[in-house]
Tab-separated table of C-alpha atoms in Angstrom:
chain	number	residue	atom	x	y	z
N	1	MET	CA	16.413	-18.100	-0.999
N	2	PRO	CA	15.727	-18.584	2.732
N	3	ASP	CA	13.654	-21.532	3.501
N	4	ILE	CA	10.088	-20.221	4.834
N	5	PRO	CA	9.564	-20.739	8.507
N	6	PRO	CA	6.398	-23.414	8.657
N	7	GLU	CA	4.422	-20.992	10.704
N	8	LEU	CA	4.517	-18.294	8.268
N	9	GLU	CA	4.322	-20.475	5.028
N	10	GLU	CA	1.061	-21.776	6.934
N	11	GLN	CA	-0.409	-18.281	7.631
N	12	LEU	CA	0.338	-17.076	4.266
N	13	LYS	CA	-1.509	-19.936	3.104
N	14	ARG	CA	-4.495	-19.011	5.156
N	15	VAL	CA	-4.454	-15.157	4.507
N	16	ARG	CA	-4.184	-15.912	0.541
N	17	LYS	CA	-7.135	-18.476	0.652
N	18	ASN	CA	-9.121	-15.907	2.649
N	19	TYR	CA	-8.495	-13.297	-0.107
N	20	ALA	CA	-9.043	-15.110	-3.027
N	21	ALA	CA	-12.738	-15.574	-1.504
N	22	ARG	CA	-13.206	-12.185	-1.078
N	23	LEU	CA	-11.800	-11.095	-4.563
N	24	PRO	CA	-14.817	-11.358	-6.519
N	25	GLY	CA	-16.788	-9.243	-4.121
N	26	LYS	CA	-14.193	-6.440	-3.802
N	27	VAL	CA	-14.378	-6.445	-8.027
N	28	GLU	CA	-18.228	-6.101	-7.154
N	29	LEU	CA	-18.029	-3.272	-5.092
N	30	ILE	CA	-15.590	-0.904	-7.604
N	31	GLU	CA	-18.227	-1.957	-10.466
N	32	GLU	CA	-21.391	-1.149	-7.650
N	33	ALA	CA	-19.504	2.192	-7.065
N	34	TRP	CA	-18.649	3.095	-10.823
N	35	SER	CA	-22.354	2.222	-12.089
N	36	LYS	CA	-23.580	4.219	-9.073
N	37	LEU	CA	-20.441	7.189	-9.992
N	38	LEU	CA	-22.180	7.191	-13.912
N	39	GLY	CA	-26.083	7.036	-12.156
N	40	ILE	CA	-24.844	10.647	-10.600
N	41	GLY	CA	-22.690	12.036	-12.850
N	42	PRO	CA	-18.999	11.229	-12.132
N	43	ASP	CA	-17.305	14.056	-10.281
N	44	ARG	CA	-13.390	14.418	-9.051
N	45	GLU	CA	-14.303	13.457	-5.769
N	46	GLY	CA	-16.204	10.216	-7.101
N	47	LEU	CA	-13.248	9.477	-9.330
N	48	LYS	CA	-10.790	9.723	-6.914
N	49	ALA	CA	-12.558	7.866	-4.397
N	50	LEU	CA	-12.687	4.736	-7.480
N	51	ARG	CA	-9.297	5.507	-8.068
N	52	ILE	CA	-8.561	4.522	-4.166
N	53	GLN	CA	-10.547	1.338	-4.376
N	54	ALA	CA	-8.659	0.529	-7.824
N	55	HIS	CA	-5.170	1.722	-6.428
N	56	GLY	CA	-6.297	-0.839	-3.442
N	57	LEU	CA	-6.984	-3.913	-5.347
N	58	ALA	CA	-3.670	-3.198	-7.532
N	59	GLY	CA	-1.586	-3.579	-4.317
N	60	SER	CA	-3.186	-6.023	-2.539
N	61	GLY	CA	-3.678	-8.746	-5.796
N	62	ALA	CA	-0.231	-8.056	-6.569
N	63	THR	CA	0.976	-8.894	-2.841
N	64	TYR	CA	-1.215	-11.705	-3.032
N	65	GLY	CA	0.108	-13.070	-6.584
N	66	PHE	CA	-3.516	-12.439	-8.514
N	67	LYS	CA	-1.353	-10.608	-10.899
N	68	GLU	CA	-4.301	-9.893	-13.582
N	69	ILE	CA	-6.145	-8.716	-11.318
N	70	SER	CA	-3.655	-6.577	-10.310
N	71	GLU	CA	-2.596	-5.418	-13.466
N	72	ALA	CA	-6.221	-5.032	-14.500
N	73	ALA	CA	-7.058	-2.974	-11.522
N	74	HIS	CA	-3.922	-0.643	-11.937
N	75	LYS	CA	-4.912	0.213	-15.694
N	76	LEU	CA	-8.000	1.230	-14.355
N	77	GLU	CA	-5.982	3.220	-11.508
N	78	ILE	CA	-3.853	4.807	-13.962
N	79	PHE	CA	-6.618	5.614	-16.280
N	80	LEU	CA	-8.930	7.159	-13.519
N	81	GLN	CA	-5.489	9.616	-12.115
N	82	SER	CA	-5.438	10.654	-15.435
N	83	LEU	CA	-8.668	12.003	-15.308
N	84	ILE	CA	-8.135	13.354	-12.236
N	85	GLU	CA	-5.152	15.177	-12.921
N	86	THR	CA	-6.668	16.539	-15.803
N	87	ASN	CA	-9.465	18.333	-13.409
N	88	SER	CA	-12.307	17.771	-15.724
N	89	LEU	CA	-15.449	15.486	-15.942
N	90	PRO	CA	-15.310	12.032	-18.157
N	91	THR	CA	-16.330	12.730	-21.595
N	92	LEU	CA	-18.685	9.947	-23.109
N	93	PRO	CA	-15.806	8.026	-25.112
N	94	GLU	CA	-14.078	8.290	-21.361
N	95	LYS	CA	-16.625	6.650	-19.495
N	96	GLU	CA	-16.914	3.898	-22.112
N	97	ARG	CA	-13.258	3.098	-21.670
N	98	ILE	CA	-13.860	3.377	-17.733
N	99	ASN	CA	-16.453	0.930	-18.434
N	100	ASN	CA	-14.119	-1.397	-20.481
N	101	LEU	CA	-11.311	-0.713	-17.923
N	102	VAL	CA	-14.070	-2.091	-15.148
N	103	GLY	CA	-15.269	-5.404	-17.602
N	104	GLU	CA	-11.537	-6.591	-17.971
N	105	LEU	CA	-11.008	-6.232	-14.307
N	106	LYS	CA	-13.797	-8.675	-13.946
N	107	HIS	CA	-13.020	-10.575	-16.359
N	108	SER	CA	-9.836	-11.258	-15.040
N	109	LEU	CA	-11.259	-13.063	-12.771
N	110	SER	CA	-12.026	-15.659	-14.617
L	1	MET	CA	29.586	2.054	18.428
L	2	ALA	CA	27.169	-1.410	18.696
L	3	ILE	CA	23.947	-0.524	16.235
L	4	PRO	CA	21.050	-1.097	18.540
L	5	THR	CA	18.547	-3.855	17.990
L	6	LEU	CA	15.744	-3.097	15.958
L	7	ASN	CA	12.358	-3.984	18.051
L	8	LYS	CA	9.522	-2.228	17.223
L	9	ILE	CA	8.066	-0.880	13.989
L	10	LEU	CA	5.113	1.085	13.057
L	11	LEU	CA	3.117	-0.288	9.822
L	12	VAL	CA	1.039	2.733	8.366
L	13	GLU	CA	-1.449	0.954	5.626
L	14	ASP	CA	-4.454	1.708	4.924
L	15	GLU	CA	-5.176	-1.426	2.659
L	16	PRO	CA	-5.956	-4.542	5.135
L	17	ASP	CA	-4.879	-7.483	3.153
L	18	ILE	CA	-1.465	-5.546	2.580
L	19	GLN	CA	-0.900	-5.098	6.627
L	20	ALA	CA	-1.703	-8.638	7.222
L	21	VAL	CA	1.141	-10.064	5.303
L	22	ALA	CA	3.182	-7.415	6.053
L	23	LYS	CA	2.610	-8.283	10.012
L	24	LEU	CA	2.975	-11.680	9.436
L	25	ALA	CA	6.407	-11.429	7.924
L	26	LEU	CA	7.918	-8.645	10.790
L	27	GLU	CA	6.406	-10.832	12.783
L	28	ILE	CA	7.075	-14.128	12.663
L	29	VAL	CA	10.434	-13.637	10.051
L	30	GLY	CA	11.745	-10.347	12.122
L	31	LYS	CA	10.853	-11.508	14.986
L	32	PHE	CA	9.475	-7.527	15.199
L	33	THR	CA	6.890	-5.962	17.759
L	34	VAL	CA	4.768	-4.308	15.029
L	35	GLU	CA	1.692	-1.304	15.411
L	36	ILE	CA	-0.467	-1.226	12.544
L	37	CYS	CA	-1.893	2.204	12.113
L	38	ASN	CA	-4.730	2.094	9.088
L	39	SER	CA	-3.872	6.141	8.167
L	40	GLY	CA	-2.116	8.910	8.615
L	41	ASN	CA	-4.301	10.646	11.172
L	42	GLU	CA	-4.067	7.565	13.398
L	43	ALA	CA	-0.308	7.392	12.765
L	44	ILE	CA	0.436	10.786	14.432
L	45	VAL	CA	-1.739	9.996	16.890
L	46	LYS	CA	-0.301	6.633	17.844
L	47	ALA	CA	3.695	6.718	17.112
L	48	PRO	CA	3.895	9.124	20.080
L	49	SER	CA	3.008	7.119	22.527
L	50	PHE	CA	4.409	3.740	20.520
L	51	ALA	CA	7.645	5.018	20.728
L	52	PRO	CA	8.644	2.547	17.197
L	53	GLN	CA	12.346	3.128	16.309
L	54	MET	CA	11.489	2.960	12.692
L	55	ILE	CA	8.110	3.752	10.859
L	56	LEU	CA	7.147	1.792	7.386
L	57	LEU	CA	4.220	4.254	5.475
L	58	ASP	CA	2.118	3.924	2.663
L	59	VAL	CA	2.953	6.414	0.153
L	60	MET	CA	-0.958	6.343	-1.166
L	61	MET	CA	-3.295	6.290	1.258
L	62	PRO	CA	-6.955	8.382	1.256
L	63	GLY	CA	-6.705	11.587	3.487
L	64	MET	CA	-3.678	12.218	4.279
L	65	ASP	CA	-0.767	10.924	2.095
L	66	GLY	CA	2.516	9.288	2.510
L	67	PRO	CA	4.457	12.146	1.875
L	68	SER	CA	1.678	14.742	4.261
L	69	THR	CA	2.405	11.952	7.201
L	70	LEU	CA	6.184	12.200	6.977
L	71	GLN	CA	6.048	15.687	6.738
L	72	ALA	CA	3.520	15.870	9.892
L	73	LEU	CA	5.670	13.662	11.967
L	74	ARG	CA	8.776	15.286	11.374
L	75	ASN	CA	6.756	18.279	12.981
L	76	LEU	CA	6.266	16.256	16.158
L	77	PRO	CA	9.152	16.370	18.456
L	78	GLN	CA	8.413	12.833	19.572
L	79	THR	CA	8.721	11.419	16.428
L	80	ALA	CA	10.713	14.248	14.510
L	81	SER	CA	14.209	11.331	14.027
L	82	ILE	CA	12.580	8.303	13.639
L	83	PRO	CA	13.980	6.522	10.010
L	84	VAL	CA	11.031	6.450	7.872
L	85	VAL	CA	10.556	3.848	5.120
L	86	PHE	CA	8.088	4.485	2.338
L	87	MET	CA	6.553	1.574	0.915
L	88	THR	CA	5.150	2.275	-2.470
L	89	ALA	CA	5.225	0.800	-6.247
L	90	LYS	CA	6.370	3.796	-7.632
L	91	VAL	CA	9.979	2.832	-7.324
L	92	GLN	CA	11.143	4.510	-10.492
L	93	PRO	CA	14.728	6.020	-10.115
L	94	TYR	CA	13.435	9.647	-10.023
L	95	GLU	CA	10.672	8.884	-7.804
L	96	VAL	CA	12.760	7.096	-5.017
L	97	ALA	CA	14.841	9.891	-5.161
L	98	HIS	CA	12.101	12.349	-4.461
L	99	TYR	CA	10.919	10.624	-1.567
L	100	LYS	CA	14.201	10.483	-0.091
L	101	LYS	CA	14.506	14.232	-0.858
L	102	LEU	CA	11.104	14.591	1.233
L	103	GLY	CA	13.014	13.033	4.100
L	104	ALA	CA	12.891	9.176	3.463
L	105	VAL	CA	15.509	7.092	4.562
L	106	ASP	CA	14.775	4.463	1.932
L	107	VAL	CA	11.831	3.153	0.081
L	108	ILE	CA	10.718	-0.423	0.136
L	109	ALA	CA	8.993	-1.472	-3.447
L	110	LYS	CA	5.537	-3.030	-3.695
L	111	PRO	CA	4.903	-5.868	-3.616
L	112	PHE	CA	7.256	-6.899	-1.442
L	113	ASP	CA	8.501	-10.278	-1.053
L	114	PRO	CA	7.280	-11.717	2.645
L	115	MET	CA	10.353	-13.736	3.036
L	116	THR	CA	12.825	-10.856	2.623
L	117	LEU	CA	11.192	-7.617	4.084
L	118	SER	CA	12.621	-8.084	7.470
L	119	SER	CA	15.979	-8.384	6.068
L	120	THR	CA	15.072	-5.410	3.632
L	121	ILE	CA	14.277	-3.709	6.719
L	122	ASN	CA	17.419	-4.430	8.909
L	123	LYS	CA	19.912	-3.647	6.399
L	124	ILE	CA	18.362	-0.144	6.281
L	125	TRP	CA	18.082	0.068	9.587
L	126	ASN	CA	21.876	-1.244	10.079
L	127	GLN	CA	22.337	2.082	7.201
L	128	CYS	CA	20.897	4.426	9.128
L	129	HIS	CA	23.427	3.860	11.884
L	130	ALA	CA	26.418	2.952	9.937
């Protein structure tokens, strides 16, 4: 394992700290987006937008070492992807499943 | 024939938090000059003037995704032959084979290690010129 240049180590610490501080807000945005979507009736475009948000959090969470959050976001992303691929609107149990996955995501913050 | 030194890299990535780590790693460890694009569309506009030697391209982006961006870059005379490396979490062998079939020279798995990202890229660069 090569030594980390001190400058990189310092900068990585700085951006990680900054990322950690913004994580609750990122999860809140996903919660809000799902809540809004649920209010107006989730359509394909809305689900795609939500999947992109979950994908972004899964990727950035893993990059910054927040494994649990990344995995929870990835589970949400995969489920949304499966709904998008079937090209059908979510049924009541599927909406419930998304609720649970968003809940798991929130829980992974603690 | 000597392999040219890799200096200029274009990073196409929609997630600002991933951009930040990649840029730090590429500039501090690799000493590369890095230009960032937030989308495939931005890459199509910026790449011809920036003239990168290599393009790192996120696969899943809103709007124009990685494969579509690669296709568009291949259709521009200024960027047609620039090596493109996909960056993605989807790195099953069949997925990597698919990306290479689309024209990517290689695939870097996400999450990447900031410490080894530059050496991985240099290795790919050298393989492109072997």
